[in-house]
Coordinates of C-alpha atoms and ligand atoms in Angstrom, one line a residue:
M553 CA -3.5 -1.4 -54.2
L554 CA -0.6 -3.9 -53.8
F555 CA 0.6 -1.6 -51.0
E556 CA -2.7 -1.8 -49.1
G557 CA -2.8 -5.6 -49.5
L558 CA 0.7 -5.8 -48.0
E559 CA -0.4 -3.6 -45.1
L560 CA -3.4 -5.8 -44.4
V561 CA -1.2 -9.0 -44.4
S562 CA 1.3 -7.4 -42.1
A563 CA -1.5 -6.3 -39.7
L564 CA -3.0 -9.8 -39.7
A565 CA 0.5 -11.3 -39.1
T566 CA 1.0 -9.0 -36.1
L567 CA -2.4 -10.0 -34.7
A568 CA -1.6 -13.7 -35.1
A569 CA 1.7 -13.3 -33.4
C570 CA 0.0 -11.5 -30.5
L571 CA -2.6 -14.3 -30.1
V572 CA 0.1 -17.0 -30.2
S573 CA 2.1 -15.1 -27.5
V574 CA -0.9 -14.7 -25.2
T575 CA -1.8 -18.4 -25.7
L576 CA 1.8 -19.4 -24.9
L577 CA 1.8 -17.2 -21.8
L578 CA -1.5 -18.7 -20.6
A579 CA -0.2 -22.3 -21.2
V580 CA 3.1 -21.5 -19.3
S581 CA 1.1 -20.0 -16.4
Q582 CA -1.1 -23.0 -16.2
Q583 CA 1.9 -25.3 -16.1
L584 CA 3.4 -23.2 -13.3
W585 CA 0.1 -23.3 -11.5
Q586 CA 0.0 -27.2 -11.8
L587 CA 3.6 -27.4 -10.6
R588 CA 2.9 -25.2 -7.7
W589 CA -0.2 -27.1 -6.8
A590 CA 1.6 -30.5 -7.0
A591 CA 4.4 -29.2 -4.9
T592 CA 2.5 -27.5 -2.1
R593 CA -0.9 -29.3 -1.7
D594 CA -1.4 -31.3 1.4
K595 CA -1.8 -34.8 -0.1
S596 CA -3.6 -36.1 3.0
C597 CA -6.3 -33.5 2.5
K598 CA -9.0 -34.3 -0.1
L599 CA -10.1 -30.7 -0.5
P600 CA -9.3 -28.9 -3.7
I601 CA -7.3 -25.7 -3.9
P602 CA -9.4 -22.7 -5.0
K603 CA -9.1 -21.9 -8.7
G604 CA -7.7 -18.4 -9.6
S605 CA -5.4 -18.2 -6.7
M606 CA -1.8 -17.8 -8.0
G607 CA -0.2 -19.1 -4.8
F608 CA 3.0 -17.2 -5.5
P609 CA 4.3 -14.9 -2.8
L610 CA 3.6 -11.4 -4.1
I611 CA 4.9 -9.3 -1.3
G612 CA 7.5 -10.3 1.2
E613 CA 7.1 -10.5 5.0
T614 CA 7.0 -6.9 6.3
G615 CA 7.8 -7.6 9.9
H616 CA 11.1 -6.5 11.5
W617 CA 12.5 -5.3 14.7
L618 CA 10.8 -1.9 14.4
L619 CA 7.4 -3.3 15.1
Q620 CA 8.4 -4.1 18.7
V621 CA 9.0 -0.5 19.5
F622 CA 6.2 1.0 17.4
S623 CA 3.6 0.2 20.0
K624 CA 5.1 2.8 22.4
I625 CA 4.9 5.4 19.7
F626 CA 1.2 5.1 19.7
S627 CA 0.5 4.7 23.4
H628 CA -2.2 6.7 25.1
E629 CA 0.4 8.9 26.8
A630 CA 2.2 9.6 23.5
L631 CA -1.1 10.4 21.7
E632 CA -1.9 12.9 24.4
S633 CA 1.4 14.7 23.8
Y634 CA 0.9 14.8 20.0
L635 CA -2.7 16.1 20.2
P636 CA -2.0 19.9 20.7
K637 CA 0.5 19.8 17.8
I638 CA -1.9 17.9 15.5
Q639 CA -4.6 20.5 16.3
L640 CA -2.2 23.3 15.5
V641 CA -1.2 21.8 12.2
I642 CA -4.8 21.2 11.2
Q643 CA -6.0 24.7 12.3
D644 CA -3.1 26.2 10.3
T645 CA -4.1 24.2 7.3
L646 CA -7.8 25.1 7.5
R647 CA -6.9 28.8 7.8
A648 CA -4.8 28.5 4.6
W649 CA -7.6 26.7 2.8
S650 CA -10.2 29.3 3.9
S651 CA -8.0 32.3 2.9
H652 CA -7.4 30.7 -0.6
P653 CA -9.4 32.8 -3.1
E654 CA -10.1 29.7 -5.3
A655 CA -11.4 26.2 -4.6
I656 CA -8.8 23.8 -3.5
N657 CA -8.0 20.2 -4.5
V658 CA -8.9 18.5 -1.3
Y659 CA -7.1 15.2 -1.9
Q660 CA -3.8 16.9 -2.9
E661 CA -4.0 19.3 0.1
A662 CA -4.9 16.4 2.5
Q663 CA -1.8 14.6 1.3
K664 CA 0.3 17.7 2.1
L665 CA -1.4 18.0 5.5
T666 CA -0.8 14.3 6.5
F667 CA 2.8 14.6 5.3
R668 CA 3.3 17.7 7.4
M669 CA 1.7 16.0 10.4
A670 CA 4.0 12.9 10.0
V671 CA 7.2 15.0 9.5
R672 CA 6.6 17.9 12.0
V673 CA 4.5 16.2 14.7
L674 CA 5.3 12.5 14.6
L675 CA 9.0 12.8 13.8
G676 CA 9.5 16.2 15.3
F677 CA 11.6 17.5 12.4
S678 CA 11.9 21.3 12.1
I679 CA 12.6 21.4 8.4
P680 CA 12.3 24.9 6.8
E681 CA 9.0 25.3 4.9
E682 CA 10.8 25.4 1.4
D683 CA 12.7 22.2 2.1
L684 CA 9.5 20.5 3.3
G685 CA 7.8 21.4 0.0
H686 CA 10.7 19.8 -1.9
L687 CA 10.7 16.7 0.3
F688 CA 6.9 16.3 -0.3
H689 CA 7.4 16.5 -4.0
V690 CA 10.1 13.8 -3.9
Y691 CA 8.0 11.7 -1.6
Q692 CA 5.1 11.8 -4.1
Q693 CA 7.4 10.5 -6.8
F694 CA 8.5 7.7 -4.4
V695 CA 4.9 6.7 -3.6
E696 CA 3.8 6.9 -7.3
N697 CA 6.4 4.3 -8.2
V698 CA 6.3 2.1 -5.2
F699 CA 4.1 -0.5 -7.0
S700 CA 6.1 -0.6 -10.2
L701 CA 7.6 -3.7 -11.9
P702 CA 11.1 -4.4 -10.6
V703 CA 12.8 -3.5 -13.9
D704 CA 15.8 -1.3 -13.4
L705 CA 16.0 0.5 -16.7
P706 CA 16.5 4.2 -17.4
F707 CA 13.1 6.1 -17.2
S708 CA 11.3 3.0 -15.7
G709 CA 9.1 3.6 -12.7
Y710 CA 11.3 1.4 -10.6
R711 CA 14.4 3.5 -11.4
R712 CA 12.4 6.7 -10.6
G713 CA 11.3 5.2 -7.3
I714 CA 14.8 4.2 -6.4
Q715 CA 16.1 7.7 -7.2
A716 CA 13.3 9.3 -5.2
R717 CA 14.1 7.0 -2.3
Q718 CA 17.8 7.9 -2.3
T719 CA 16.9 11.7 -2.3
L720 CA 14.5 11.2 0.5
Q721 CA 17.0 9.3 2.6
K722 CA 19.5 12.1 2.1
G723 CA 16.9 14.6 3.3
L724 CA 15.9 12.5 6.2
E725 CA 19.5 11.9 7.2
K726 CA 20.1 15.7 7.4
A727 CA 16.9 16.2 9.4
I728 CA 17.8 13.3 11.8
R729 CA 21.3 14.7 12.3
E730 CA 20.0 18.2 13.1
K731 CA 17.4 16.8 15.4
L732 CA 20.0 14.7 17.3
Q733 CA 22.2 17.7 17.8
C734 CA 19.5 20.1 18.9
T735 CA 17.5 18.7 21.9
Q736 CA 16.6 22.1 23.4
G737 CA 13.2 23.7 23.3
K738 CA 11.3 20.5 23.0
D739 CA 8.2 20.2 25.2
Y740 CA 7.1 16.7 24.2
S741 CA 8.6 13.4 23.1
D742 CA 7.9 12.6 19.4
A743 CA 7.9 9.2 17.8
L744 CA 11.6 9.4 16.8
D745 CA 12.6 10.2 20.4
I746 CA 10.6 7.2 21.6
L747 CA 12.1 5.0 18.9
I748 CA 15.7 5.9 19.9
E749 CA 15.0 5.6 23.6
S750 CA 13.1 2.3 23.3
S751 CA 15.9 0.7 21.2
K752 CA 18.4 1.8 23.8
E753 CA 16.2 0.0 26.4
H754 CA 16.3 -3.1 24.2
G755 CA 20.2 -2.8 24.4
K756 CA 20.4 -1.7 20.8
E757 CA 21.9 1.5 19.5
M758 CA 20.1 2.3 16.2
T759 CA 22.2 2.9 13.2
M760 CA 21.6 5.9 10.9
Q761 CA 20.3 3.4 8.2
E762 CA 17.8 1.9 10.7
L763 CA 16.6 5.4 11.7
K764 CA 16.1 6.4 8.1
D765 CA 14.2 3.2 7.3
G766 CA 12.1 3.6 10.4
T767 CA 11.1 7.2 9.7
L768 CA 10.4 6.4 6.0
E769 CA 8.2 3.5 7.0
L770 CA 6.3 5.7 9.5
I771 CA 5.7 8.4 6.9
F772 CA 4.7 5.8 4.3
A773 CA 2.1 4.1 6.6
A774 CA 0.6 7.4 7.8
Y775 CA 0.6 9.5 4.7
A776 CA -1.6 8.1 1.9
T777 CA -4.1 6.2 4.1
T778 CA -4.9 9.2 6.4
A779 CA -5.1 11.6 3.4
S780 CA -7.6 9.2 1.7
A781 CA -9.7 9.0 4.9
S782 CA -9.6 12.8 5.4
T783 CA -10.8 13.4 1.9
S784 CA -13.6 10.9 2.3
L785 CA -14.6 12.6 5.6
I786 CA -14.9 16.0 3.9
M787 CA -16.8 14.6 1.0
Q788 CA -19.3 12.9 3.2
L789 CA -19.8 16.0 5.4
L790 CA -20.5 17.9 2.1
K791 CA -22.9 15.2 0.9
H792 CA -24.8 15.0 4.2
P793 CA -25.3 18.4 5.8
A794 CA -27.6 16.9 8.4
V795 CA -24.7 14.8 9.7
L796 CA -22.5 18.0 9.9
E797 CA -25.2 19.8 11.8
K798 CA -25.7 16.9 14.2
L799 CA -21.9 17.0 14.8
R800 CA -22.0 20.7 15.5
E801 CA -24.9 20.1 18.0
E802 CA -22.8 17.5 19.8
L803 CA -19.8 19.9 20.0
R804 CA -22.1 22.7 21.2
A805 CA -23.6 20.4 23.9
Q806 CA -20.1 19.5 25.1
G807 CA -18.9 23.1 25.0
I808 CA -16.2 22.3 22.4
L809 CA -17.4 24.5 19.5
H810 CA -15.0 27.4 19.4
S811 CA -16.2 30.7 20.8
G812 CA -16.2 34.2 19.3
G813 CA -14.3 33.2 16.1
C814 CA -11.2 32.4 18.3
P815 CA -9.4 29.4 17.0
C816 CA -8.6 28.2 20.6
E817 CA -5.4 26.6 19.6
G818 CA -4.2 23.4 21.3
T819 CA -7.1 23.1 23.7
L820 CA -8.5 19.6 22.8
R821 CA -7.7 16.7 25.1
L822 CA -8.1 13.0 24.5
D823 CA -10.9 12.6 27.1
M824 CA -12.9 15.4 25.5
L825 CA -12.7 13.6 22.1
S826 CA -13.6 10.2 23.5
G827 CA -16.7 11.7 25.0
L828 CA -18.0 12.7 21.5
R829 CA -20.1 9.6 20.7
Y830 CA -21.6 10.8 17.4
L831 CA -18.2 12.0 16.2
D832 CA -16.9 8.4 16.8
C833 CA -19.9 7.0 14.7
V834 CA -19.2 9.4 11.8
I835 CA -15.5 8.5 11.6
K836 CA -16.3 4.8 11.9
E837 CA -18.9 5.0 9.1
V838 CA -16.4 6.9 6.8
M839 CA -13.9 4.2 7.4
R840 CA -16.5 1.4 6.7
L841 CA -17.8 2.7 3.4
F842 CA -14.6 4.4 2.2
T843 CA -11.9 2.1 3.6
P844 CA -8.6 3.5 2.2
I845 CA -6.8 0.2 1.9
S846 CA -8.4 -2.7 -0.1
G847 CA -6.8 -5.5 1.9
G848 CA -3.6 -7.1 3.1
Y849 CA -1.3 -10.0 2.4
R850 CA -0.5 -12.9 4.7
T851 CA 1.7 -16.0 4.4
V852 CA -0.1 -19.2 5.3
L853 CA 1.8 -20.8 8.2
Q854 CA -0.4 -23.9 8.4
T855 CA -2.7 -25.6 5.8
F856 CA -6.2 -24.7 6.6
E857 CA -9.7 -25.0 5.2
L858 CA -12.0 -22.2 4.0
D859 CA -15.4 -22.8 2.5
G860 CA -14.5 -26.3 1.5
F861 CA -11.1 -25.4 -0.1
Q862 CA -7.7 -26.2 1.2
I863 CA -5.3 -23.3 1.5
P864 CA -1.8 -24.8 1.7
K865 CA 1.0 -23.8 4.0
G866 CA 3.5 -21.4 2.4
W867 CA 1.0 -19.7 0.1
S868 CA 0.5 -16.0 0.0
V869 CA -3.1 -15.0 0.5
M870 CA -4.9 -11.7 0.3
Y871 CA -7.8 -10.7 2.5
S872 CA -10.1 -8.1 1.2
I873 CA -11.3 -5.4 3.6
R874 CA -13.6 -3.8 1.1
D875 CA -15.4 -7.0 0.2
T876 CA -15.7 -7.9 3.8
H877 CA -17.4 -4.5 4.5
D878 CA -19.6 -4.9 1.4
T879 CA -20.8 -8.4 2.3
A880 CA -20.8 -8.6 6.1
P881 CA -24.3 -9.6 7.0
V882 CA -24.3 -7.4 10.2
F883 CA -24.5 -4.2 8.2
K884 CA -28.1 -3.1 7.1
D885 CA -28.3 -1.2 3.8
V886 CA -24.5 -1.5 3.3
N887 CA -24.3 1.2 0.7
V888 CA -26.0 3.9 2.8
F889 CA -23.9 6.4 4.7
D890 CA -25.5 6.0 8.1
P891 CA -23.2 6.9 11.1
D892 CA -26.0 5.9 13.5
R893 CA -25.4 2.2 12.7
F894 CA -22.5 2.5 15.2
S895 CA -24.6 4.2 17.9
Q896 CA -25.0 2.4 21.3
A897 CA -28.6 1.5 20.4
R898 CA -27.6 -0.3 17.2
S899 CA -23.9 -1.2 17.5
E900 CA -24.0 -3.1 14.2
D901 CA -20.2 -3.8 14.3
K902 CA -20.4 -5.6 17.6
D903 CA -21.8 -8.9 16.2
G904 CA -18.7 -10.8 15.2
R905 CA -15.0 -10.0 15.3
F906 CA -14.0 -9.6 11.7
H907 CA -16.9 -7.9 9.9
Y908 CA -15.4 -4.4 10.5
L909 CA -11.7 -4.1 9.8
P910 CA -10.7 -0.8 8.2
F911 CA -7.3 -1.1 10.0
G912 CA -6.8 -4.8 9.3
G913 CA -7.1 -7.5 11.9
G914 CA -5.1 -10.0 14.0
V915 CA -1.6 -9.6 15.1
R916 CA -0.6 -7.5 12.1
T917 CA -3.4 -4.9 12.6
C918 CA -2.5 -1.2 11.9
L919 CA -0.2 0.1 14.7
G920 CA -1.2 3.7 13.9
K921 CA -4.9 3.3 14.1
H922 CA -5.4 5.3 17.2
L923 CA -3.3 8.1 15.8
A924 CA -5.2 8.0 12.5
K925 CA -8.6 8.1 14.3
L926 CA -7.3 11.0 16.5
F927 CA -6.3 12.9 13.5
L928 CA -9.6 12.4 11.7
K929 CA -11.5 13.4 14.9
V930 CA -9.6 16.6 15.3
L931 CA -10.1 17.4 11.6
A932 CA -13.8 16.9 11.9
V933 CA -14.0 19.1 15.1
E934 CA -12.1 21.9 13.4
L935 CA -14.1 21.6 10.2
A936 CA -17.4 21.7 12.1
S937 CA -16.1 24.6 14.3
T938 CA -14.3 26.9 12.0
S939 CA -15.2 26.2 8.4
R940 CA -18.0 26.5 5.9
F941 CA -17.2 24.6 2.7
E942 CA -19.0 24.1 -0.6
L943 CA -18.4 21.7 -3.5
A944 CA -16.9 23.7 -6.4
T945 CA -18.1 21.3 -9.1
R946 CA -21.6 20.5 -10.3
T947 CA -21.4 16.9 -9.3
F948 CA -19.4 14.8 -6.9
P949 CA -16.4 13.1 -8.5
R950 CA -16.0 9.4 -9.2
I951 CA -14.0 7.3 -6.7
T952 CA -11.0 5.2 -7.7
L953 CA -9.5 2.6 -5.4
V954 CA -5.8 2.5 -6.5
P955 CA -3.3 2.9 -4.8
V956 CA -5.7 4.0 -2.1
L957 CA -9.3 5.1 -2.3
H958 CA -9.6 8.7 -3.6
P959 CA -11.8 10.9 -5.8
V960 CA -10.7 10.9 -9.4
D961 CA -10.3 14.7 -9.8
G962 CA -9.2 15.1 -6.2
L963 CA -12.4 16.8 -5.0
S964 CA -12.6 20.5 -5.7
V965 CA -14.0 22.5 -2.7
K966 CA -14.2 26.2 -1.7
F967 CA -13.5 26.8 2.0
F968 CA -14.7 29.9 4.0
G969 CA -13.8 30.7 7.5
L970 CA -16.5 30.7 10.2
D971 CA -17.0 32.1 13.6
S972 CA -18.7 30.1 16.4
N973 CA -22.2 30.9 15.1
Q974 CA -21.2 29.5 11.7
N975 CA -21.1 33.0 10.1
K976 CA -18.5 33.7 7.5
I977 CA -15.4 35.3 9.0
L978 CA -14.9 39.0 8.1
P979 CA -12.0 39.7 5.8
E980 CA -10.0 41.8 8.5
T981 CA -9.6 38.7 10.7
E982 CA -8.0 36.8 7.8
A983 CA -4.6 38.5 8.3
M984 CA -4.5 37.3 11.9
L985 CA -5.5 33.8 10.7
S986 CA -2.8 33.4 8.2
A987 CA -0.2 32.9 11.0
T988 CA 1.9 29.7 10.6
V989 CA 2.5 27.0 13.2
Ligands
HEM1183 C1 -6.9 6.1 8.1 C2 -5.7 5.8 8.2 C3 -5.1 4.4 8.2 C4 -5.6 3.2 7.7 C5 -6.9 3.0 7.0 C6 -4.6 2.2 7.9 C7 -4.8 0.8 7.6 C8 -3.8 -0.2 7.8 C9 -4.0 -1.5 7.5 C10 -5.3 -2.1 6.9 C11 -2.9 -2.2 7.9 C12 -2.7 -3.7 7.9 C13 -2.3 -4.2 6.6 C14 -2.2 -5.7 6.7 O1 -3.2 -6.4 7.1 O2 -1.2 -6.3 6.3 C15 -2.0 -1.2 8.4 C16 -0.7 -1.5 8.9 C17 0.1 -0.6 9.5 N1 -0.2 0.7 9.7 FE1 -1.9 1.7 9.2 N2 -3.5 2.7 8.5 C18 -3.8 4.0 8.7 C19 -2.9 5.0 9.3 C20 -1.7 4.7 9.9 C21 -0.9 5.6 10.6 C22 -1.2 7.1 10.9 C23 0.2 5.0 11.0 C24 1.4 5.5 11.8 C25 2.2 6.4 11.5 C26 0.1 3.6 10.6 C27 1.0 2.6 10.8 C28 0.9 1.3 10.4 C29 1.9 0.3 10.6 C30 3.3 0.5 11.2 C31 1.4 -0.9 10.0 C32 2.2 -2.3 9.9 C33 1.8 -3.1 11.1 C34 2.4 -4.5 10.9 O3 2.9 -4.8 9.9 O4 2.4 -5.3 11.9 N3 -1.1 3.5 9.9 N4 -2.6 0.0 8.4

């Protein structure tokens, strides 16, 4: 009895200690907030500062010399040269998905696919398949810990992230050295070639560290975002068979639907894709309703006013892409998946500059947006042409938004091969289809 009484007292004491700590923490935050306000507010401006904004820089400025040369990597000419390789990587992946006896986890596989695209096509690395698998595994560890608290202790996420980054950098250094030595047999300039050439034009020889940083940044920017959008695209095509059928009609009308079950490798061209109006609407609608990135950070360069509040110079602010899409008055029935809202007749996104911004806006808009859209379009064309796919669970999974938007269980889907008439491909053709790129 005495024992139970003591346990109760000890529990109450712990609770009280917790409450005191939380109250102290809140009081300290409030003081810091007041200090920050007093130090940064523009005294000549009578407007208040919005409550709830911390005003502390959360993420540092991301800009560096790389951004100057990145634009060349995503030029029209460069995209045209990546296109056949992207198509091959996607076709190869869809064949593997279709020949898999079980349902696949789409989000996980889409991550592998975009990683492969970034490493093989964008960077032109010819890393053996086994090493690529290992690199992907390490890369996932890096990404999982990228948003951890900066506490460098054994077993902390931060430490795991640093270790993964070191391993990745070693792997990338090996791949870069091999690539620099072996220039034969290349039929196109990849992003790394352009990066090296452009920096020479700027009178700057890139160091190995800069090359490693540049390649890691490119993979990071391309990988999770495009995997998220690819998964959302597949999920919406599953949910809306009428949209998939309309897409197939458009491909048929343009003579793009593959004939006789032949995968027709590497035959797409940029002008063919830009002529597919409905495809463009589908991709835009996926990116509106399922925008992979919630928003972005900016440092305020000049005190400005927003809705009657002052936002002082030097503060870090976050703009929300998702909230913008959810509240923009230009979109009718915002929660409905309706690709036709982007059709020429309706053009809902044309009223106003900043209602639709899946790739951000302003000078720091996404540099890889044309590549990302190209990738998604090729994926949609290949899915519509060569695949039949069915949801392998009874209901669609819940969506989570962190670190990028994705289905909670990854989206379980069974893929089947198709010929041009959308009939299931016969088993004897599967051996032929299992060839690798
Ligand atoms: C569906 C796929 C993608 C989405 C939704 C997306 C979205 C975004 C967004 C919203 C930003 C701006 C963040 C901000 O405002 O600060 C951004 C920046 C960036 N993105 Fe993407 N992105 C995608 C794919 C790609 C790809 C494939 C690449 C290239 C390999 C890429 C390269 C970049 C780069 C380099 C930046 C930084 C630009 C700067 O800081 O000036 N992105 N992306």
